[in-house]
mmCIF file of C-alpha atoms in Angstrom:
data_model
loop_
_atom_site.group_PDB
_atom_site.id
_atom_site.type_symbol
_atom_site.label_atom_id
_atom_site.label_comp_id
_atom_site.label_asym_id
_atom_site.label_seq_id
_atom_site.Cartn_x
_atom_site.Cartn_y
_atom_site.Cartn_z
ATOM 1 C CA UNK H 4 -25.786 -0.391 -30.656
ATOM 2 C CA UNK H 5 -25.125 1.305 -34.018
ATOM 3 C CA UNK H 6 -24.591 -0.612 -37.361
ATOM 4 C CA UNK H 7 -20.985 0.501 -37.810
ATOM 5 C CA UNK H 8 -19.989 0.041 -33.962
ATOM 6 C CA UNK H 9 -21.269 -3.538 -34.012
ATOM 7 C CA UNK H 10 -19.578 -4.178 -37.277
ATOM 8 C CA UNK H 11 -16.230 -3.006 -35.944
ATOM 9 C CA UNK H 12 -15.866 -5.068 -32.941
ATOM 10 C CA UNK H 13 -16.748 -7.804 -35.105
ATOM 11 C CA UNK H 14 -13.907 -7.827 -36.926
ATOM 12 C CA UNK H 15 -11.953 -6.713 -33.892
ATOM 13 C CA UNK H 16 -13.018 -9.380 -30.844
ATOM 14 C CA UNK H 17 -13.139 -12.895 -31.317
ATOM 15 C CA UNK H 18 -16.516 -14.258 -32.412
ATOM 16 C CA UNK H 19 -16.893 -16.061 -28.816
ATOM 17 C CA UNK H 20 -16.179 -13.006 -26.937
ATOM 18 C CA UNK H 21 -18.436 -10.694 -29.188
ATOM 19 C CA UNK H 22 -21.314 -13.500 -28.804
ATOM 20 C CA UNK H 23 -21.044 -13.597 -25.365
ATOM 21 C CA UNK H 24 -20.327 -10.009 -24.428
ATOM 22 C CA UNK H 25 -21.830 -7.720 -26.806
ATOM 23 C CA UNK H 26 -24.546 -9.302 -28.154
ATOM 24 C CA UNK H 27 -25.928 -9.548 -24.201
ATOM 25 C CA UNK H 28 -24.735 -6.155 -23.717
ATOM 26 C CA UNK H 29 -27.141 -4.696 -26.274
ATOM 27 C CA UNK H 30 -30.065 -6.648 -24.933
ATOM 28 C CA UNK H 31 -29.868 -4.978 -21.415
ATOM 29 C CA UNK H 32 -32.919 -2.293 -20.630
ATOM 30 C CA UNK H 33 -31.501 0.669 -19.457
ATOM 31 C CA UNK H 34 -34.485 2.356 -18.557
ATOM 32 C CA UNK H 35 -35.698 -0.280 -15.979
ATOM 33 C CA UNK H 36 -31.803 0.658 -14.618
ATOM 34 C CA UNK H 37 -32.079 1.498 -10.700
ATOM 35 C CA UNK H 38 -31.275 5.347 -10.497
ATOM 36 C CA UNK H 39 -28.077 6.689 -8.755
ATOM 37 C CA UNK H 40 -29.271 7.174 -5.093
ATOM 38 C CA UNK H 41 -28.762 11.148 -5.071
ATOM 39 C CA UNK H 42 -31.091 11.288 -8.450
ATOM 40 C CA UNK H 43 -33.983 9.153 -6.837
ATOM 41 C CA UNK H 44 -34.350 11.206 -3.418
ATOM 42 C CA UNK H 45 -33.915 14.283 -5.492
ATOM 43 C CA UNK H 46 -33.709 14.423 -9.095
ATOM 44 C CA UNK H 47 -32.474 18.209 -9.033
ATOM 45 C CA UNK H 48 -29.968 17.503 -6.654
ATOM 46 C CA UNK H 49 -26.786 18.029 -8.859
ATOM 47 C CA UNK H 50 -27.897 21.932 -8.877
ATOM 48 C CA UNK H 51 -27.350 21.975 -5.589
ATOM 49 C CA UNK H 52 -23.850 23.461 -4.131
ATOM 50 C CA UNK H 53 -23.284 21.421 -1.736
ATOM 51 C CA UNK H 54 -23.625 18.572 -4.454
ATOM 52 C CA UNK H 55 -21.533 19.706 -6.751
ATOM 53 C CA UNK H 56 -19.142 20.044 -4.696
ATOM 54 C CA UNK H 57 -19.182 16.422 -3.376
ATOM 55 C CA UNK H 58 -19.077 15.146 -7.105
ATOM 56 C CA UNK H 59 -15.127 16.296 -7.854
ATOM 57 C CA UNK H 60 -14.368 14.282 -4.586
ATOM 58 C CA UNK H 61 -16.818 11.131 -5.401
ATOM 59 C CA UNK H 62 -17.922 11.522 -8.553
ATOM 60 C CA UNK H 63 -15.993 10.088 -12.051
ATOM 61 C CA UNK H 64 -13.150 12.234 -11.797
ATOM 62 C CA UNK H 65 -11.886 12.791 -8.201
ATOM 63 C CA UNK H 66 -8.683 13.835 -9.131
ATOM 64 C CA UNK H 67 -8.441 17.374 -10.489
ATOM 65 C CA UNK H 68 -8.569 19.504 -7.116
ATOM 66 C CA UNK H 69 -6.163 21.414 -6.449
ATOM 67 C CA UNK H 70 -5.288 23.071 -2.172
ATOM 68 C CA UNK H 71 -5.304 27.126 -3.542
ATOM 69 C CA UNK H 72 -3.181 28.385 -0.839
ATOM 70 C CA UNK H 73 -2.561 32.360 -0.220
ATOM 71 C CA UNK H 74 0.885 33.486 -1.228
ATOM 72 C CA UNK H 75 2.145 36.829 -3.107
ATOM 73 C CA UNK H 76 3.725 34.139 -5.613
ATOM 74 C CA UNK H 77 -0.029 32.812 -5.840
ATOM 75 C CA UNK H 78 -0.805 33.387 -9.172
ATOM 76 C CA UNK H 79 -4.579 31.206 -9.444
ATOM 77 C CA UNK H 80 -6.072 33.248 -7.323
ATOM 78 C CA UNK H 81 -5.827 36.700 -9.164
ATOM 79 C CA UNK H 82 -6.803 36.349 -12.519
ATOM 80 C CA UNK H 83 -10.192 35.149 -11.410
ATOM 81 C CA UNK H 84 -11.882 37.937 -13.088
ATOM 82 C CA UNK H 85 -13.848 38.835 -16.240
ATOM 83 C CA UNK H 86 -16.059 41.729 -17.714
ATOM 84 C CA UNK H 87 -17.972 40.903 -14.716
ATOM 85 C CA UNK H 88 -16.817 41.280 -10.733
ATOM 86 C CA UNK H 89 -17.581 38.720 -7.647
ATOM 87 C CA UNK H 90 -19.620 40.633 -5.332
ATOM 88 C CA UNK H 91 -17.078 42.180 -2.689
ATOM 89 C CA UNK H 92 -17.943 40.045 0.439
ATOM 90 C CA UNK H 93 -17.722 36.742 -2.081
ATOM 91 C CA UNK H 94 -14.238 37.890 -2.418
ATOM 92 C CA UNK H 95 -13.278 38.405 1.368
ATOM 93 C CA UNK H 96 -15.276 34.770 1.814
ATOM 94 C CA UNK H 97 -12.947 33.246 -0.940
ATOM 95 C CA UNK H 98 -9.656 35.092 0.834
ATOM 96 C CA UNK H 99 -10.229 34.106 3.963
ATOM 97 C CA UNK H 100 -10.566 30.365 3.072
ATOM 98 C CA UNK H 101 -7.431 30.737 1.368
ATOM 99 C CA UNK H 102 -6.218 32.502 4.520
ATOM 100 C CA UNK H 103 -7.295 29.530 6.633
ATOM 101 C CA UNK H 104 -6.233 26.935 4.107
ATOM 102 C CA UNK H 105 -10.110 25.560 3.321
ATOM 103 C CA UNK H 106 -9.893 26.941 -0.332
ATOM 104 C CA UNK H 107 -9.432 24.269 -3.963
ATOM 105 C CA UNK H 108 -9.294 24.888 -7.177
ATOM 106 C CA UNK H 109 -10.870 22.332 -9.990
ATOM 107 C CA UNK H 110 -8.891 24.058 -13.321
ATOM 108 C CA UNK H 111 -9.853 23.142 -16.526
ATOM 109 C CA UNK H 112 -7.728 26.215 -18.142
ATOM 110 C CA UNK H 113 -3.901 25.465 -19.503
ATOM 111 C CA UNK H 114 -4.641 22.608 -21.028
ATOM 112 C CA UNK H 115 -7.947 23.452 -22.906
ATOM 113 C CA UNK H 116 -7.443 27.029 -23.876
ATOM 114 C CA UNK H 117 -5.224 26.547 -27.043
ATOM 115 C CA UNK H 118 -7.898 24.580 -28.573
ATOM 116 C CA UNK H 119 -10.771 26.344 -28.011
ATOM 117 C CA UNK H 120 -10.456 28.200 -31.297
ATOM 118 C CA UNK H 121 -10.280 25.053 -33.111
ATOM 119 C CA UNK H 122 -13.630 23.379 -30.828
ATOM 120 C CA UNK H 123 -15.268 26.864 -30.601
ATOM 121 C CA UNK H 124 -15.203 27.519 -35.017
ATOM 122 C CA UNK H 125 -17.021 24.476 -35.382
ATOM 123 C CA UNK H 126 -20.540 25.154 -34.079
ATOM 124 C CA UNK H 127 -19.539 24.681 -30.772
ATOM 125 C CA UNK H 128 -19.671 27.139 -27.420
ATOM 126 C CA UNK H 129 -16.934 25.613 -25.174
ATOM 127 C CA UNK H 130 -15.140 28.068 -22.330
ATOM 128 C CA UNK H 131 -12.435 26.452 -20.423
ATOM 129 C CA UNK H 132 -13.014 27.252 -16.764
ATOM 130 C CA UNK H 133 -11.576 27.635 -13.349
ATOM 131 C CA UNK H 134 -13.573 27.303 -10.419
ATOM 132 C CA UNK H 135 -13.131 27.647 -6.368
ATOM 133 C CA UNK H 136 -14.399 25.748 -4.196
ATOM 134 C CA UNK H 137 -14.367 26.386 -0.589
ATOM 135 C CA UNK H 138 -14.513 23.498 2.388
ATOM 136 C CA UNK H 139 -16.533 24.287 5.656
ATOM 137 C CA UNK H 140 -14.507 25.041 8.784
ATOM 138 C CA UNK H 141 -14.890 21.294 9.899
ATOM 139 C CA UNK H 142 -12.964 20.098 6.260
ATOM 140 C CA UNK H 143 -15.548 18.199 5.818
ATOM 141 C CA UNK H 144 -17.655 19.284 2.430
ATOM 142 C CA UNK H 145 -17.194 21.777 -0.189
ATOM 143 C CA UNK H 146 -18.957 24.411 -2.072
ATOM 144 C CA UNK H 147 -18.533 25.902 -5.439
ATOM 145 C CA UNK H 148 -18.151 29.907 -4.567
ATOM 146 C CA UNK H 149 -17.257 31.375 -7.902
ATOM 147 C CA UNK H 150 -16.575 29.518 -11.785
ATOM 148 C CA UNK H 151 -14.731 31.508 -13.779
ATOM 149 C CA UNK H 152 -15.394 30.882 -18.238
ATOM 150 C CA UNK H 153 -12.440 32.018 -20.410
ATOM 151 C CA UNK H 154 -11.893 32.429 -23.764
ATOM 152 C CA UNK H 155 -8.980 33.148 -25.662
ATOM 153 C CA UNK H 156 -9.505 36.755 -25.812
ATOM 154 C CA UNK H 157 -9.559 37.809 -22.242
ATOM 155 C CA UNK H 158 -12.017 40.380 -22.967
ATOM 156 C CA UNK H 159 -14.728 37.406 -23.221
ATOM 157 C CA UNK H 160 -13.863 36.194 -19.515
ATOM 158 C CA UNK H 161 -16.741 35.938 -17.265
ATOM 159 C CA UNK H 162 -16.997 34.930 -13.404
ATOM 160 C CA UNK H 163 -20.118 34.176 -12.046
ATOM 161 C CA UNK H 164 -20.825 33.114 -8.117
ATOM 162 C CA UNK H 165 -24.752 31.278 -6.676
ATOM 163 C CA UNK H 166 -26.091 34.637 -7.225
ATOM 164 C CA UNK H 167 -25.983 35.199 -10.721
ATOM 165 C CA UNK H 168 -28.701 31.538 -10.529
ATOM 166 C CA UNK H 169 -29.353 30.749 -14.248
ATOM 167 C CA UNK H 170 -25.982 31.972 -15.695
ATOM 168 C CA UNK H 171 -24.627 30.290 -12.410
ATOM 169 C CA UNK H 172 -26.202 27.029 -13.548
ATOM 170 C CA UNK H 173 -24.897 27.258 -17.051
ATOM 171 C CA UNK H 174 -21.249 27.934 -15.113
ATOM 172 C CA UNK H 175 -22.257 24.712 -14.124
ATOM 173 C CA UNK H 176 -22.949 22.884 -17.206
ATOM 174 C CA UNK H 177 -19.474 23.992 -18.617
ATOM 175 C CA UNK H 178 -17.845 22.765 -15.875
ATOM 176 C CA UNK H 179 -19.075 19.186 -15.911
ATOM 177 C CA UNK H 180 -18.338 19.145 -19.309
ATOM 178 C CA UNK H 181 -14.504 20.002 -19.374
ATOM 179 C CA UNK H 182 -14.813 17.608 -16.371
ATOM 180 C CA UNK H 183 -16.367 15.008 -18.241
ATOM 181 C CA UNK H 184 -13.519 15.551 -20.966
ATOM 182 C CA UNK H 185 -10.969 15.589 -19.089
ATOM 183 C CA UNK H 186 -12.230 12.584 -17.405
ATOM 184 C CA UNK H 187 -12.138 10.050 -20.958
ATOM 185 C CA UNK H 188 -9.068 11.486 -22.738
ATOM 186 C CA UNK H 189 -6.529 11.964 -19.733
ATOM 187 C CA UNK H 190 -7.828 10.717 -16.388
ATOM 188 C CA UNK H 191 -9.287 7.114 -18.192
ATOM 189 C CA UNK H 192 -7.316 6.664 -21.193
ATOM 190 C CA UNK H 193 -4.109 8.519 -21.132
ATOM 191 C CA UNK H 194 -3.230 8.159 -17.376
ATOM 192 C CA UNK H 195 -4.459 4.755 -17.248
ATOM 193 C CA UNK H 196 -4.743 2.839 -20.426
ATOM 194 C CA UNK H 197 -1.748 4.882 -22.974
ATOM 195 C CA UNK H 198 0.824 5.466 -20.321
ATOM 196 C CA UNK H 199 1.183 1.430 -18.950
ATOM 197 C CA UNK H 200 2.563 0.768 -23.045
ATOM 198 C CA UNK H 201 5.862 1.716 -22.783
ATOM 199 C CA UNK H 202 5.638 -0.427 -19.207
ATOM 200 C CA UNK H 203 4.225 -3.321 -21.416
ATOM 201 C CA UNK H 204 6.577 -3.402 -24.012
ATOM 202 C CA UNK H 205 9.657 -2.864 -22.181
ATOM 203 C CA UNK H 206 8.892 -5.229 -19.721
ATOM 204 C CA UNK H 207 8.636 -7.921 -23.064
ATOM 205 C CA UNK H 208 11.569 -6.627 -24.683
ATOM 206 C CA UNK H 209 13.725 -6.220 -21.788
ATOM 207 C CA UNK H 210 13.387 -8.830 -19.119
ATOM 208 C CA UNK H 211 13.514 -12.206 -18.964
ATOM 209 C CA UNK H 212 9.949 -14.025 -18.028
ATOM 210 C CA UNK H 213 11.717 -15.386 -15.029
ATOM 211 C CA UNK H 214 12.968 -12.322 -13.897
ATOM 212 C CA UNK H 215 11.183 -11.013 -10.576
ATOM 213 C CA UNK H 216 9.959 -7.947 -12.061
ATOM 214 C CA UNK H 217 8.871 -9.756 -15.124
ATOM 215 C CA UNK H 218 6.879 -12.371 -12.747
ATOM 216 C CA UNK H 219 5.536 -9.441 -10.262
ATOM 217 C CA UNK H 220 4.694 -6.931 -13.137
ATOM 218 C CA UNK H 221 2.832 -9.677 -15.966
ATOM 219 C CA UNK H 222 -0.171 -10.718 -14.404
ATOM 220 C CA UNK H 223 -1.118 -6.955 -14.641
ATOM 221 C CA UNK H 224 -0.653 -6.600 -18.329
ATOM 222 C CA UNK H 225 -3.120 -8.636 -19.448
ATOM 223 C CA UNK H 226 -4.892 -7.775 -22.226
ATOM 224 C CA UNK H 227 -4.209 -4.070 -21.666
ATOM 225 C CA UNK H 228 -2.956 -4.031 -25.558
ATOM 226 C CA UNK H 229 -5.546 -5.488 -26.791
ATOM 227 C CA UNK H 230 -7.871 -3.499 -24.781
ATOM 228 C CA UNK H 231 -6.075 -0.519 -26.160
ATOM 229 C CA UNK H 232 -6.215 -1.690 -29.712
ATOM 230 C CA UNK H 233 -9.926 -1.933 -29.549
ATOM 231 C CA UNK H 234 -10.377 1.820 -27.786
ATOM 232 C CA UNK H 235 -8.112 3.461 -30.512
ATOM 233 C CA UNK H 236 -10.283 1.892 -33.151
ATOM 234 C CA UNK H 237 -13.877 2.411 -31.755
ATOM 235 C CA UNK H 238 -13.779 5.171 -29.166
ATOM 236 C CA UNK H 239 -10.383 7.125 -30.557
ATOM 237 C CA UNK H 240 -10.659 6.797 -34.111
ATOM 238 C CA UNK H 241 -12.055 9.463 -36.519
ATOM 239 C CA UNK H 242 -15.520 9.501 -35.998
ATOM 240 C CA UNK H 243 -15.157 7.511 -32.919
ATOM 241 C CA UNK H 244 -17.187 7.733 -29.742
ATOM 242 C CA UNK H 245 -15.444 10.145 -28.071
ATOM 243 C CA UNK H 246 -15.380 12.633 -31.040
ATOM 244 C CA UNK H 247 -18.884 12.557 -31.532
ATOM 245 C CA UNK H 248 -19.965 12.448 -27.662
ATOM 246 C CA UNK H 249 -17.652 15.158 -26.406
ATOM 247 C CA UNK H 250 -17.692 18.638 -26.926
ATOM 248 C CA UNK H 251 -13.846 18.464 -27.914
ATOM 249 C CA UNK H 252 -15.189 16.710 -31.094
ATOM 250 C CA UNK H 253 -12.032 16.193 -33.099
ATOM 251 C CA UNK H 254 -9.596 17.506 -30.840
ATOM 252 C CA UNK H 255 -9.446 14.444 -28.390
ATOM 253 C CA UNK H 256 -6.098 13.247 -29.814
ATOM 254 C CA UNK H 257 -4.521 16.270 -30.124
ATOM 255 C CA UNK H 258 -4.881 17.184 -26.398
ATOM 256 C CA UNK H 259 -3.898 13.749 -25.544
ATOM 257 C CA UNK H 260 -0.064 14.465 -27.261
ATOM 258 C CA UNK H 261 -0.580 17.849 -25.857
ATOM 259 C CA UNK H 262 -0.655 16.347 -21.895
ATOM 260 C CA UNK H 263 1.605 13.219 -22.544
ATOM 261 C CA UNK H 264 5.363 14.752 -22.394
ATOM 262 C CA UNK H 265 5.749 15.159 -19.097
ATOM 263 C CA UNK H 266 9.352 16.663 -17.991
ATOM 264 C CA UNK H 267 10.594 15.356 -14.960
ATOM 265 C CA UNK H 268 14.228 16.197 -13.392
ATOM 266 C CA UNK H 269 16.357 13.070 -11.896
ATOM 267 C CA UNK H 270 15.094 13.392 -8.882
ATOM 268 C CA UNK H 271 11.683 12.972 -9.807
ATOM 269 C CA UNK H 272 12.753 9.451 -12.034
ATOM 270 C CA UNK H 273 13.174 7.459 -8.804
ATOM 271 C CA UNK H 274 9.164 5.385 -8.557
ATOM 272 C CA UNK H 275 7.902 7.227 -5.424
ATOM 273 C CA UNK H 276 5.170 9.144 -4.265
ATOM 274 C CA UNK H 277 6.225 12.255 -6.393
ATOM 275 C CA UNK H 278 4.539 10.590 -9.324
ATOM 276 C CA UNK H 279 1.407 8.790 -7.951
ATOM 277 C CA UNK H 280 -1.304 11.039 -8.871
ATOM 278 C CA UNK H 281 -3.281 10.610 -5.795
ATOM 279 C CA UNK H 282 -0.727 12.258 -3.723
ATOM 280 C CA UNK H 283 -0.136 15.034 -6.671
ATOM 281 C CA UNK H 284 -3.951 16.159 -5.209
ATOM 282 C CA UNK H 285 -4.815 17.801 -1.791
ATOM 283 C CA UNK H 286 -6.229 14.200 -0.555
ATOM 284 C CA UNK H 287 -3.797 13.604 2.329
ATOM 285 C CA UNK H 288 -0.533 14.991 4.120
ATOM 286 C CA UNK H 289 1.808 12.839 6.301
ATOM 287 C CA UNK H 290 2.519 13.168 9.926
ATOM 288 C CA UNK H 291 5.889 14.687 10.690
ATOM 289 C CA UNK H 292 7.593 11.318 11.183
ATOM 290 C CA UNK H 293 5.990 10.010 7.742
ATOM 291 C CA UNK H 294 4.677 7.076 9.120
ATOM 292 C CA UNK H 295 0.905 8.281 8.614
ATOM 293 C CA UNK H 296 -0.750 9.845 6.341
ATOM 294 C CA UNK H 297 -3.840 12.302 7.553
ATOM 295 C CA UNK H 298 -7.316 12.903 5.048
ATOM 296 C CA UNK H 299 -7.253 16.782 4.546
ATOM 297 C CA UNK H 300 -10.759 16.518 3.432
ATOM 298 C CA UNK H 301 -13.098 13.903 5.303
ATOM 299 C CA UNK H 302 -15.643 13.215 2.818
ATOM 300 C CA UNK H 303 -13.428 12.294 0.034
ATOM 301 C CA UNK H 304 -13.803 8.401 -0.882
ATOM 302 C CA UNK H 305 -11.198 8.633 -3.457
ATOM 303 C CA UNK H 306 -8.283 9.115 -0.896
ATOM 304 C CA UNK H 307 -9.601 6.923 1.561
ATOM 305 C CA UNK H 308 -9.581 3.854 -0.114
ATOM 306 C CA UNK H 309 -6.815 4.813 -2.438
ATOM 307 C CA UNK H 310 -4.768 5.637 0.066
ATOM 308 C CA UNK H 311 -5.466 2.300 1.703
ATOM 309 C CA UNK H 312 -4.525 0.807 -1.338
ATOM 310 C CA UNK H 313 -1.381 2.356 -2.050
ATOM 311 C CA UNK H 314 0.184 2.072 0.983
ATOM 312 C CA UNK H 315 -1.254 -2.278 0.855
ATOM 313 C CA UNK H 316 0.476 -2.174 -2.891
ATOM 314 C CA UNK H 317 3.641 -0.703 -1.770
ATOM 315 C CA UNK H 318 4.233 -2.290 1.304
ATOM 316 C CA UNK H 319 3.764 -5.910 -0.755
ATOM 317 C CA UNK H 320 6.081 -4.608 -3.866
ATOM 318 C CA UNK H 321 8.991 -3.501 -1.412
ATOM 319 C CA UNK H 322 8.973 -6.665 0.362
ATOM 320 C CA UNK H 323 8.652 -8.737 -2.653
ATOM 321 C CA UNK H 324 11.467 -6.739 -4.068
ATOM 322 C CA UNK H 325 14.280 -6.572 -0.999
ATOM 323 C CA UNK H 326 14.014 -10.683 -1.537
ATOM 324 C CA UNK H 327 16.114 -9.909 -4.679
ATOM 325 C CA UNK H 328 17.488 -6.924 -4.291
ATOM 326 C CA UNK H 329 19.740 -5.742 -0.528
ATOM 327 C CA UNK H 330 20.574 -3.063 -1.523
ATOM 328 C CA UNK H 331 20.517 -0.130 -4.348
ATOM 329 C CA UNK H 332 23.490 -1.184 -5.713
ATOM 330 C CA UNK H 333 22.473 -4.481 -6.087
ATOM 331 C CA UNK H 334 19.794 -2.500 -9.199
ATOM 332 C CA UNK H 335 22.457 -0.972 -10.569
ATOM 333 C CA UNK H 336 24.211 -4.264 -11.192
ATOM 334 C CA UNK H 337 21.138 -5.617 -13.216
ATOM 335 C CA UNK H 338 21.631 -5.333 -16.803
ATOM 336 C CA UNK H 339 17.779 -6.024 -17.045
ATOM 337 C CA UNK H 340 16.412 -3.165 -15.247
ATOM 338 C CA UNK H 341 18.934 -0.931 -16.544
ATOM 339 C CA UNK H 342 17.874 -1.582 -19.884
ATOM 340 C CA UNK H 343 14.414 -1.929 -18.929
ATOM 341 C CA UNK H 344 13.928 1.685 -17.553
ATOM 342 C CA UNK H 345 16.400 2.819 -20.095
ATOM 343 C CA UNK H 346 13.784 2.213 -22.791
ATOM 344 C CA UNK H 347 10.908 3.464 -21.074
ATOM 345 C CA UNK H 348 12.133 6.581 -19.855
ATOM 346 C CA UNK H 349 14.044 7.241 -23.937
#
């Protein structure tokens, strides 16, 4: 552990946690660590298609896949270009997925292309990238087909499919590390640790502590603010971890303000589905009667035990909450919710 690092969290975490924690922490050999499975069998492994593929479904960040579905209002699809071309039957093989509904898109583009001038004029070579991935007819693993790299100036684009090998491997690199990026600062910390605050606080501020919510919702906050304190002032801070391990460098915070305002209409406020990530993603569709939901891929561990979890969460919260509440009117009556989703939504 570095000087400074260890010298922060002193001051930050009580002495018996730091003692007990930390100081054990840095004693652990990491080399004698057992290897991930994939790495020991084969240690070039993650070069392989059919590998990389089955990382953005089971590997850190399984949630960035996107169903790219053929439509003349389709607008992924077509600017997947560059100074180079796909060869023509890569093309027809990514069409007729999209055709047959067996086509995804991982995009690491909106978000990361107005501050690629900013990362790029500081020594670094960053290319936010798009790439499509294509499932077999079974649904049951994909394969990379074609990764696009874009600059700012479109004449820079590039587009590179498994026959262009060494660029096609550098495609690669690019790819894991928007993924990797995308992973810390909105996946891990904004998605998870930022956005429960306002939750937190207005849960503090607003309810009682013996109102139901207050008694179903507590348990779950703890230590998430202190948690958060310690991130902002180790990994988040100037100089932080994440600034000098990622190639965003000193951008992290700046893309995290940049993806928090979400817009949302009032039918989107009510807390359903329409704002669980999981079901934002192409992991599962429900029967017609709604009563089941189906795995669109099969080899995708994410949905299949977050699904199972969900639907064991939800089905616990909605019972818990019809003890205290009949009926939607019987919400609108409560002072203390009003207020309390007042002041997280404002």
């Amino acid at each position: 552990m570095d000087g400074w690092v260890k010298q922060k969290l002193e001051k930050l975490v009580p002495e018996e946690i730091f003692n007990e924690v930390v100081v054990t922490a840095t004693k652990r050999n990491f080399v004698s660590s057992q290897l991930p499975s994939i790495i020991e069998e084969d240690k070039y492994a993650c070069f392989e298609e059919a590998e990389f593929g089955r990382q953005t479904l089971a590997g850190t960040n399984p949630v960035r896949n996107r169903r790219l579905l053929s439509s003349p209002q389709n607008e992924e699809f077509s600017p997947l270009s560059g100074t180079n071309q796909l060869p023509e039957d890569v093309l027809n093989a990514i069409k007729k997925a999209m055709l047959e509904e067996r086509a995804f898109i991982l995009d690491h583009y909106d978000y990361l292309l107005p501050f690629l001038n900013m990362i790029n004029g500081k020594g670094v070579c960053a290319y936010a990238t798009r790439t499509i991935l294509v499932a077999d007819s079974t649904l049951g693993t994909l394969e990379p087909l074609a990764i696009e790299l874009r600059l700012p100036d479109p004449k820079s684009n590039m587009v590179f499919s498994p026959r262009d090998e060494y660029e096609w491997m550098l495609a690669y690199f690019h790819v894991a590390a928007n993924d990797a990026a995308y992973h810390q600062l909105v996946s891990h910390w904004l998605h998870t640790h930022a956005v429960i605050e306002p939750f937190i606080i207005a849960t503090r501020r607003q309810l009682s502590v013996m109102h139901p919510i207050h008694r179903l919702l507590d348990p779950h906050f703890k230590d998430t603010l202190h948690i958060n304190a310690l991130a902002r002032g180790i990994f988040l801070n100037a100089g932080g971890i994440l600034e000098t391990t990622l190639f965003t460098e000193k951008e992290p915070q700046k893309i995290n303000e940049d993806e928090y305002p979400v817009e949302r209409d009032e039918s989107q406020a009510e807390i359903d589905e329409n704002v669980v990530e999981l079901d934002e993603n192409p992991a599962t569709h429900k029967t017609p009667d709604k009563k089941e939901r189906l795995l669109i891929l099969e080899d995708y561990p994410y949905a299949k035990d977050g699904t199972e979890i969900w639907d064991a969460i939800e089905k616990w919260v909605r019972e818990y909450c019809k003890i205290f509440y009949a009926s939607d009117d019987d919400v609108m009556q409560d002072k203390e919710i009003q207020e309390w989703w007042s002041e997280i939504r404002n």
